[in-house]
Amino acid sequence: WLFVPLTLGLAVVMGTMETLYVRTGDEFWKRTVQFWMRLFGINFAVGVATGLILEFQFGTNWSNYSWFVGDIFGAPLAIEGIVAFFMEATFIAVMFFGWNKVSKRFHLASTWLTGLGATFSAWWILVANSWMQYPVGMEFNPETMRNEMVDFLAVAFSPVAVMKFLHTVLSSWIVGAVFVIGVSAWFLIRKRETRFALASIRVAGVIGLIAALVTAGTGDKSAYQVAQVQPMKLAAMEALYDGGTHEPLTVVGSLKIPEMLSYLATHETAGYVPGINNILAGGYETPDGKTALSAEEKIACGKKAIAALADFRKAREAGDEASMAAARQVLDENMPYFGYGYIKDPASLVPHVGLMFWSFRVMVGLGVYFIAFFAVVLFLGWKKQLERFNWLHWLAVWSIPLAYIASQAGWIVAEVGRQPWTIQDMLPVGAAISRLETGSVQTTFFIFLIMFTVLLVAEIGIMLKAIKKGPGAIE
């Protein structure tokens, strides 16, 4: 999750700047958008190379996962590859090589459609990821031992997918906006291309502030959804071991906001929020009005489901329809806890609390910082005083890595918080992997680690070279 955020963020900045060029006819905006387009292209090329390899890993390292849910998980990835990726590939060629060859409006449409293609691609990838967090729209077929999709719209437009898309894409706009402001601030430090830098900062500042404010709102909605469908993730985010009503939100250390966690999780200040120990012990009332099972009870139900599946297959081979029906009934009753049958120790159901706790606070803390950062930048820009404050220019430059840290922290919260599950409650990581020798996985991991590190270093070097040349070097 290194290259995609900048691609999505720069796409919006480029589209906005080229729109200004078409509306005003000022060649300055053409020169400006071409500069950012150059940096977009460098990042886009490296991102494509890393993304393609990831999709191949489903067949190599995660064959059990692919077999178990490939009918569902493969659909959004196929749409992403066939529609979104080819949409990007088509219009990005016009965007880069169509200057002075097609009309201004057609080129503008190509720029926006390139960004839309990247966003459309992110939608389907996040649909697939959200389904792993909140599996819906499928039924398990014991005859094929596969989960099969029965409701495509439920998968494609689940509330978790919609909110994850908004939160992730808008946070990527923040990364793009901070990147543009930081690079522009470097030009101000060097006292070069002042008009270009100030204009870029104004455009990126507006986009960044809007994105930061809306991201905060979607974060609130996401926290509520997590509380409903992944309570263990929320408990780990808060390092909450023993929950209750009127729960405060921990800022850091002993600094707490009274009743805020209860409100975020239930939209009621007196709402009950289970802690890690409560979830493992069970016995509390869930949001749907049922009594939560303990981890031991869920594991027992999961083992029943696995045993019933084996009984069903034996009865099917023997042609015993009565036994098949009986086994199918037991399987259906316990299928919601199927994945727990592979869990050996209830303690493994708890994700890494320390990593979750601090990643969440880094993400939220930097999110608040960026709201203030964009507001200050826009205010000083409006007052025409942005050139005066050299300390702010350096702060903007060093905010670029902070934007990436915030983005990575958010991804850690989403993915580490789901552990030990590949698919929430359905398939743990240990049951999803391929039967590969440890040495084989380690070898390929380090090969890709070295290769991606070289690509990252190369990207940074090429970008720095392009930035040093400045917009004046663009034809």
Coordinates of C-alpha atoms in Angstrom, one line a residue:
W1 CA 0.0 0.0 0.0
L2 CA 2.8 2.4 -1.0
F3 CA 2.0 3.4 -4.6
V4 CA -1.8 3.4 -4.9
P5 CA -2.5 6.4 -2.5
L6 CA -0.3 8.8 -4.5
T7 CA -1.8 7.6 -7.8
L8 CA -5.3 8.3 -6.6
G9 CA -4.4 11.6 -5.0
L10 CA -2.4 13.0 -7.9
A11 CA -5.1 12.0 -10.3
V12 CA -7.6 14.5 -8.7
V13 CA -5.0 17.2 -8.5
M14 CA -4.1 16.8 -12.2
G15 CA -7.7 16.7 -13.3
T16 CA -8.5 19.9 -11.4
M17 CA -5.5 21.7 -12.8
E18 CA -6.2 20.7 -16.4
T19 CA -9.8 21.8 -15.9
L20 CA -8.5 25.2 -15.0
Y21 CA -6.3 25.2 -18.1
V22 CA -9.3 24.4 -20.4
R23 CA -11.5 27.0 -18.7
T24 CA -8.9 29.8 -18.7
G25 CA -6.8 29.0 -21.7
D26 CA -3.7 30.0 -19.6
E27 CA -0.7 28.0 -20.8
F28 CA 0.7 28.3 -17.2
W29 CA -1.8 25.7 -16.1
K30 CA -0.8 23.4 -19.0
R31 CA 2.8 23.6 -17.9
T32 CA 1.8 23.0 -14.3
V33 CA -0.3 19.9 -14.9
Q34 CA 2.4 18.4 -17.2
F35 CA 4.8 18.6 -14.3
W36 CA 2.6 16.7 -11.9
M37 CA 1.6 14.3 -14.7
R38 CA 5.3 13.3 -15.0
L39 CA 5.4 12.4 -11.3
F40 CA 2.1 10.6 -11.6
G41 CA 3.4 8.5 -14.5
I42 CA 6.6 7.4 -12.5
N43 CA 4.5 6.3 -9.5
F44 CA 1.8 4.6 -11.7
A45 CA 4.4 2.5 -13.5
V46 CA 6.0 1.1 -10.4
G47 CA 2.6 0.6 -8.7
V48 CA 1.3 -1.6 -11.7
A49 CA 4.4 -3.8 -11.4
T50 CA 3.9 -4.5 -7.7
G51 CA 0.1 -4.9 -8.0
L52 CA 0.2 -7.6 -10.7
I53 CA 2.5 -9.8 -8.6
L54 CA 0.1 -9.6 -5.7
E55 CA -2.7 -11.2 -7.7
F56 CA -0.6 -14.1 -8.8
Q57 CA 0.1 -14.9 -5.1
F58 CA -3.5 -16.0 -4.6
G59 CA -2.7 -19.0 -6.7
T60 CA 0.7 -19.7 -5.4
N61 CA 0.7 -19.0 -1.6
W62 CA -3.0 -19.0 -0.9
S63 CA -4.4 -21.9 -3.0
N64 CA -6.7 -23.2 -0.2
Y65 CA -8.2 -19.7 0.1
S66 CA -8.6 -19.5 -3.7
W67 CA -10.4 -22.9 -3.7
F68 CA -12.6 -22.1 -0.8
V69 CA -13.9 -18.7 -1.9
G70 CA -12.5 -18.2 -5.4
D71 CA -16.0 -18.0 -6.9
I72 CA -16.7 -14.9 -4.8
F73 CA -13.3 -13.3 -4.4
G74 CA -12.3 -13.7 -8.0
A75 CA -15.3 -11.8 -9.4
P76 CA -14.4 -8.3 -8.2
L77 CA -10.7 -8.9 -9.1
A78 CA -11.7 -10.0 -12.6
I79 CA -13.9 -6.9 -13.1
E80 CA -11.0 -4.8 -11.8
G81 CA -8.6 -6.3 -14.3
I82 CA -10.9 -6.4 -17.3
V83 CA -12.7 -3.1 -16.9
A84 CA -10.8 -0.7 -14.6
F85 CA -7.2 -1.7 -15.6
F86 CA -7.9 -1.5 -19.3
M87 CA -9.7 1.7 -18.9
E88 CA -6.6 3.2 -17.2
A89 CA -4.3 1.7 -19.8
T90 CA -6.4 3.2 -22.7
F91 CA -6.8 6.8 -21.5
I92 CA -3.4 7.1 -19.8
A93 CA -1.8 6.8 -23.3
V94 CA -3.9 9.7 -24.6
M95 CA -3.2 11.7 -21.4
F96 CA 0.6 11.4 -21.8
F97 CA 1.0 11.5 -25.6
G98 CA -2.2 13.3 -26.7
W99 CA -1.0 16.9 -26.1
N100 CA -1.5 18.8 -29.3
K101 CA -2.8 15.7 -31.0
V102 CA -6.4 15.7 -29.7
S103 CA -8.7 18.6 -28.7
K104 CA -8.3 20.2 -25.3
R105 CA -11.6 18.8 -24.1
F106 CA -10.9 15.3 -25.2
H107 CA -7.5 15.4 -23.5
L108 CA -9.2 16.7 -20.3
A109 CA -11.7 13.9 -20.5
S110 CA -8.8 11.4 -20.8
T111 CA -7.1 12.8 -17.8
W112 CA -10.2 12.5 -15.7
L113 CA -11.0 9.1 -17.0
T114 CA -7.5 7.9 -16.1
G115 CA -8.1 9.0 -12.6
L116 CA -11.6 7.5 -12.7
G117 CA -10.2 4.2 -13.9
A118 CA -7.7 4.2 -11.0
T119 CA -10.5 4.9 -8.6
F120 CA -12.7 2.3 -10.2
S121 CA -9.9 -0.2 -9.8
A122 CA -9.6 0.7 -6.1
W123 CA -13.4 0.2 -5.7
W124 CA -13.2 -3.5 -6.8
I125 CA -10.1 -4.2 -4.9
L126 CA -11.6 -2.8 -1.8
V127 CA -14.9 -4.7 -2.4
A128 CA -12.8 -7.9 -2.4
N129 CA -11.0 -6.8 0.8
S130 CA -14.2 -5.7 2.5
W131 CA -15.8 -9.0 1.8
M132 CA -12.9 -10.7 3.7
Q133 CA -13.8 -8.4 6.6
Y134 CA -17.6 -8.9 6.3
P135 CA -18.4 -12.0 4.2
V136 CA -21.9 -11.6 2.7
G137 CA -23.9 -12.7 -0.4
M138 CA -22.7 -16.3 -0.5
E139 CA -23.7 -19.8 0.5
F140 CA -21.5 -22.8 1.3
N141 CA -22.0 -25.8 -1.1
P142 CA -20.9 -29.0 0.7
E143 CA -20.9 -30.9 -2.5
T144 CA -18.2 -28.8 -4.0
M145 CA -16.7 -27.7 -0.7
R146 CA -16.8 -24.1 -1.9
N147 CA -18.5 -20.9 -1.0
E148 CA -20.6 -19.7 -4.0
M149 CA -21.9 -16.3 -4.7
V150 CA -25.7 -15.9 -4.5
D151 CA -26.1 -12.1 -4.4
F152 CA -23.5 -10.1 -6.4
L153 CA -25.0 -6.8 -5.3
A154 CA -24.7 -7.7 -1.7
V155 CA -21.0 -8.3 -2.2
A156 CA -20.4 -5.3 -4.5
F157 CA -22.3 -2.8 -2.4
S158 CA -22.1 -4.0 1.2
P159 CA -22.1 -1.1 3.7
V160 CA -18.6 -2.1 4.8
A161 CA -17.3 -1.9 1.2
V162 CA -18.9 1.5 0.5
M163 CA -17.5 3.0 3.7
K164 CA -14.1 1.4 3.3
F165 CA -13.9 2.8 -0.3
L166 CA -14.8 6.3 0.8
H167 CA -12.4 6.3 3.7
T168 CA -9.5 4.8 1.8
V169 CA -9.8 6.8 -1.4
L170 CA -10.3 10.1 0.4
S171 CA -7.4 9.4 2.6
S172 CA -5.4 8.8 -0.6
W173 CA -6.4 12.3 -1.7
I174 CA -4.8 13.6 1.4
V175 CA -1.5 11.8 0.5
G176 CA -1.6 13.3 -3.0
A177 CA -2.4 16.8 -1.6
V178 CA 0.4 16.7 1.0
F179 CA 2.8 15.4 -1.7
V180 CA 2.0 18.4 -4.0
I181 CA 2.2 20.9 -1.2
G182 CA 5.5 19.5 0.0
V183 CA 7.1 19.4 -3.4
S184 CA 5.8 22.9 -4.1
A185 CA 7.2 24.1 -0.7
W186 CA 10.6 22.8 -1.8
F187 CA 10.5 25.2 -4.8
L188 CA 9.6 28.1 -2.4
I189 CA 12.6 27.2 -0.2
R190 CA 14.8 27.2 -3.3
K191 CA 13.1 30.5 -4.4
R192 CA 12.2 28.9 -7.8
E193 CA 9.0 28.7 -9.8
T194 CA 7.1 30.8 -7.2
R195 CA 3.9 31.2 -9.2
F196 CA 3.8 27.5 -10.0
A197 CA 4.4 26.5 -6.4
L198 CA 1.8 28.9 -4.9
A199 CA -0.8 27.9 -7.5
S200 CA -0.2 24.2 -6.9
I201 CA -0.4 24.7 -3.1
R202 CA -3.8 26.4 -3.4
V203 CA -5.3 23.7 -5.5
A204 CA -3.9 20.9 -3.4
G205 CA -4.8 22.7 -0.2
V206 CA -8.5 22.9 -1.1
I207 CA -8.6 19.2 -2.2
G208 CA -6.7 18.2 0.9
L209 CA -8.9 20.0 3.4
I210 CA -12.1 18.7 1.9
A211 CA -10.7 15.1 1.8
A212 CA -9.4 15.4 5.4
L213 CA -12.7 16.6 6.8
V214 CA -14.8 13.9 4.9
T215 CA -12.2 11.2 5.9
A216 CA -12.8 12.1 9.5
G217 CA -16.6 11.6 9.0
T218 CA -16.1 8.3 7.2
G219 CA -13.8 7.2 10.0
D220 CA -16.7 7.7 12.5
K221 CA -19.0 5.5 10.3
S222 CA -16.2 2.9 9.9
A223 CA -15.7 2.7 13.7
Y224 CA -19.4 2.0 14.1
Q225 CA -19.4 -0.8 11.5
V226 CA -16.3 -2.4 13.1
A227 CA -18.1 -2.4 16.4
Q228 CA -21.0 -4.3 14.8
V229 CA -19.2 -6.9 12.8
Q230 CA -15.6 -7.1 14.2
P231 CA -15.8 -6.3 17.9
M232 CA -12.4 -7.9 18.6
K233 CA -10.8 -5.4 16.2
L234 CA -12.3 -2.5 18.0
A235 CA -11.3 -3.9 21.4
A236 CA -7.7 -4.3 20.2
M237 CA -7.7 -0.8 18.8
E238 CA -8.6 0.6 22.2
A239 CA -6.6 -2.0 24.2
L240 CA -9.9 -2.6 26.0
Y241 CA -9.8 -5.8 28.0
D242 CA -12.8 -5.4 30.1
G243 CA -15.6 -3.4 28.5
G244 CA -18.9 -1.9 29.8
T245 CA -21.3 0.9 29.3
H246 CA -20.3 4.6 29.2
E247 CA -16.9 3.6 27.9
P248 CA -14.4 6.5 27.4
L249 CA -12.1 6.8 24.3
T250 CA -8.5 6.7 25.2
V251 CA -6.5 9.4 23.6
V252 CA -3.1 8.4 25.0
G253 CA -2.1 7.2 28.5
S254 CA -4.6 8.4 31.1
L255 CA -6.1 11.1 28.8
K256 CA -9.6 9.9 27.9
I257 CA -12.7 11.4 26.3
P258 CA -15.7 10.4 28.5
E259 CA -18.3 8.1 26.9
M260 CA -16.8 8.6 23.5
L261 CA -16.0 5.0 22.7
S262 CA -19.5 3.9 23.6
Y263 CA -20.9 6.6 21.3
L264 CA -18.6 5.6 18.4
A265 CA -19.4 1.9 18.8
T266 CA -23.2 2.2 19.5
H267 CA -24.2 5.8 18.7
E268 CA -25.3 5.9 22.4
T269 CA -23.3 7.4 25.2
A270 CA -24.6 4.6 27.5
G271 CA -24.0 1.8 24.9
Y272 CA -22.2 -1.4 25.9
V273 CA -18.8 -2.1 24.4
P274 CA -17.3 -5.5 24.9
G275 CA -13.6 -5.8 25.7
I276 CA -11.2 -8.6 24.7
N277 CA -12.0 -10.7 27.8
N278 CA -15.7 -10.2 27.4
I279 CA -15.5 -11.4 23.8
L280 CA -13.5 -14.5 24.7
A281 CA -15.9 -15.3 27.6
G282 CA -19.1 -14.4 25.8
G283 CA -22.4 -14.0 27.6
Y284 CA -23.1 -10.4 26.7
E285 CA -25.9 -9.2 24.4
T286 CA -24.8 -8.6 20.8
P287 CA -26.1 -5.7 18.6
D288 CA -28.6 -8.1 17.0
G289 CA -30.1 -9.0 20.4
K290 CA -28.5 -12.4 20.7
T291 CA -26.3 -13.7 23.5
A292 CA -22.7 -13.9 22.5
L293 CA -21.1 -17.3 22.6
S294 CA -17.7 -17.8 24.3
A295 CA -14.6 -18.5 22.2
E296 CA -14.7 -22.1 23.5
E297 CA -18.3 -22.5 22.4
K298 CA -17.6 -21.1 19.0
I299 CA -14.6 -23.5 18.6
A300 CA -16.9 -26.4 19.5
C301 CA -19.5 -25.2 17.0
G302 CA -16.8 -25.0 14.4
K303 CA -15.6 -28.5 15.0
K304 CA -19.2 -29.7 14.7
A305 CA -19.4 -28.0 11.3
I306 CA -16.2 -29.6 10.1
A307 CA -17.3 -33.0 11.3
A308 CA -20.7 -32.6 9.7
L309 CA -19.1 -31.7 6.4
A310 CA -17.0 -34.9 6.6
D311 CA -20.2 -36.9 7.5
F312 CA -22.0 -35.3 4.5
R313 CA -19.4 -36.3 2.1
K314 CA -19.2 -39.9 3.4
A315 CA -23.0 -40.2 3.2
R316 CA -22.9 -38.7 -0.4
E317 CA -20.4 -41.3 -1.5
A318 CA -22.6 -44.0 0.0
G319 CA -25.7 -42.6 -1.5
D320 CA -27.4 -42.3 1.9
E321 CA -29.7 -39.3 1.4
A322 CA -31.1 -39.5 5.0
S323 CA -27.7 -39.2 6.5
M324 CA -26.8 -36.4 4.0
A325 CA -29.9 -34.4 5.1
A326 CA -29.0 -34.9 8.8
A327 CA -25.4 -33.9 8.3
R328 CA -26.5 -30.9 6.2
Q329 CA -28.7 -29.6 8.9
V330 CA -25.9 -29.8 11.5
L331 CA -23.6 -28.1 9.0
D332 CA -26.0 -25.3 8.3
E333 CA -26.6 -24.6 12.0
N334 CA -22.9 -24.3 12.8
M335 CA -21.6 -22.9 9.5
P336 CA -21.4 -19.3 10.9
Y337 CA -18.6 -20.6 13.2
F338 CA -16.9 -22.9 10.6
G339 CA -13.6 -21.2 10.8
Y340 CA -13.4 -21.5 14.6
G341 CA -13.1 -25.3 14.1
Y342 CA -9.5 -24.7 13.0
I343 CA -8.6 -22.5 16.1
K344 CA -6.6 -24.4 18.7
D345 CA -6.1 -21.7 21.3
P346 CA -8.7 -19.0 22.1
A347 CA -5.8 -16.6 22.8
S348 CA -4.9 -16.7 19.1
L349 CA -8.2 -14.9 18.4
V350 CA -6.7 -11.7 19.8
P351 CA -4.8 -9.5 17.3
H352 CA -1.6 -7.8 18.3
V353 CA -3.0 -5.2 20.8
G354 CA 0.1 -3.0 21.0
L355 CA 0.4 -2.6 17.3
M356 CA -3.3 -2.0 16.8
F357 CA -3.5 0.5 19.7
W358 CA -0.6 2.7 18.5
S359 CA -1.4 2.4 14.7
F360 CA -4.9 3.7 15.4
R361 CA -3.6 6.6 17.3
V362 CA -1.0 7.5 14.7
M363 CA -3.7 7.4 12.0
V364 CA -6.2 9.5 13.9
G365 CA -3.5 11.9 15.3
L366 CA -2.0 12.6 11.9
G367 CA -5.5 12.9 10.5
V368 CA -6.2 15.8 12.9
Y369 CA -2.8 17.3 12.1
F370 CA -3.6 17.3 8.4
I371 CA -6.9 19.1 8.9
A372 CA -5.0 21.9 10.8
F373 CA -2.1 21.8 8.2
F374 CA -4.4 22.3 5.2
A375 CA -6.4 25.0 7.0
V376 CA -3.2 27.0 7.9
V377 CA -1.8 26.6 4.4
L378 CA -5.1 27.9 2.8
F379 CA -5.4 30.7 5.3
L380 CA -1.9 32.0 4.6
G381 CA -2.4 31.5 0.9
W382 CA -5.6 33.6 1.0
K383 CA -3.7 36.3 3.0
K384 CA -0.9 36.1 0.3
Q385 CA 1.6 35.5 3.1
L386 CA 2.6 31.9 2.2
E387 CA 6.0 32.9 0.9
R388 CA 7.0 34.6 4.2
F389 CA 7.1 31.5 6.5
N390 CA 10.1 29.4 5.8
W391 CA 9.4 27.1 8.7
L392 CA 6.1 26.2 7.2
H393 CA 7.8 25.3 3.9
W394 CA 10.1 22.9 5.7
L395 CA 7.1 21.5 7.7
A396 CA 5.3 20.9 4.4
V397 CA 8.3 19.0 3.0
W398 CA 8.6 16.8 6.1
S399 CA 4.8 16.2 6.1
I400 CA 5.2 14.0 3.0
P401 CA 6.5 11.0 4.9
L402 CA 3.9 11.7 7.6
A403 CA 1.2 11.3 5.1
Y404 CA 2.6 7.9 4.1
I405 CA 2.9 6.9 7.7
A406 CA -0.8 7.8 8.3
S407 CA -1.8 5.8 5.3
Q408 CA 0.2 2.7 6.4
A409 CA -1.1 3.0 9.9
G410 CA -4.7 2.9 8.6
W411 CA -3.9 -0.2 6.5
I412 CA -2.3 -1.9 9.6
V413 CA -5.5 -1.2 11.6
A414 CA -7.7 -2.7 8.9
E415 CA -5.6 -5.8 8.2
V416 CA -3.8 -6.7 11.5
G417 CA -7.1 -6.1 13.3
R418 CA -8.7 -8.9 11.2
Q419 CA -6.2 -11.5 12.4
P420 CA -6.2 -14.5 12.8
W421 CA -8.7 -14.5 10.0
T422 CA -8.2 -14.5 6.3
I423 CA -12.0 -14.2 6.1
Q424 CA -13.7 -13.1 9.3
D425 CA -15.0 -16.1 11.3
M426 CA -14.9 -18.3 8.2
L427 CA -11.3 -19.1 7.4
P428 CA -8.2 -18.5 9.5
V429 CA -4.9 -17.8 7.9
G430 CA -3.4 -21.2 8.9
A431 CA -6.2 -23.0 6.9
A432 CA -5.9 -20.6 3.8
I433 CA -2.3 -21.1 2.9
S434 CA -0.8 -23.4 0.3
R435 CA 1.2 -26.5 1.3
L436 CA 4.6 -25.0 0.6
E437 CA 8.0 -25.5 2.2
T438 CA 8.9 -22.7 4.5
G439 CA 12.2 -22.2 2.7
S440 CA 10.4 -21.7 -0.6
V441 CA 8.2 -19.0 0.8
Q442 CA 11.2 -17.3 2.5
T443 CA 13.3 -17.4 -0.7
T444 CA 10.6 -15.8 -2.9
F445 CA 9.7 -13.3 -0.1
F446 CA 13.3 -12.0 0.0
I447 CA 13.6 -11.9 -3.8
F448 CA 10.5 -9.7 -4.0
L449 CA 11.6 -7.7 -1.0
I450 CA 14.9 -6.9 -2.7
M451 CA 13.2 -6.3 -6.1
F452 CA 10.6 -4.0 -4.7
T453 CA 13.2 -2.1 -2.6
V454 CA 15.2 -1.5 -5.8
L455 CA 12.0 -0.3 -7.5
L456 CA 11.2 2.0 -4.7
V457 CA 14.7 3.5 -4.6
A458 CA 14.6 3.9 -8.4
E459 CA 11.2 5.6 -8.2
I460 CA 12.4 8.0 -5.5
G461 CA 15.6 8.8 -7.6
I462 CA 13.7 9.4 -10.8
M463 CA 11.1 11.5 -9.0
L464 CA 13.8 13.6 -7.3
K465 CA 15.5 14.2 -10.7
A466 CA 12.2 15.2 -12.3
I467 CA 11.4 17.6 -9.3
K468 CA 14.9 19.2 -9.5
K469 CA 14.3 19.9 -13.2
G470 CA 11.1 21.6 -12.3
P471 CA 8.1 22.4 -14.5
G472 CA 10.2 24.5 -16.9
A473 CA 11.7 21.3 -18.2
I474 CA 8.4 20.0 -19.4
E475 CA 7.4 20.5 -23.0

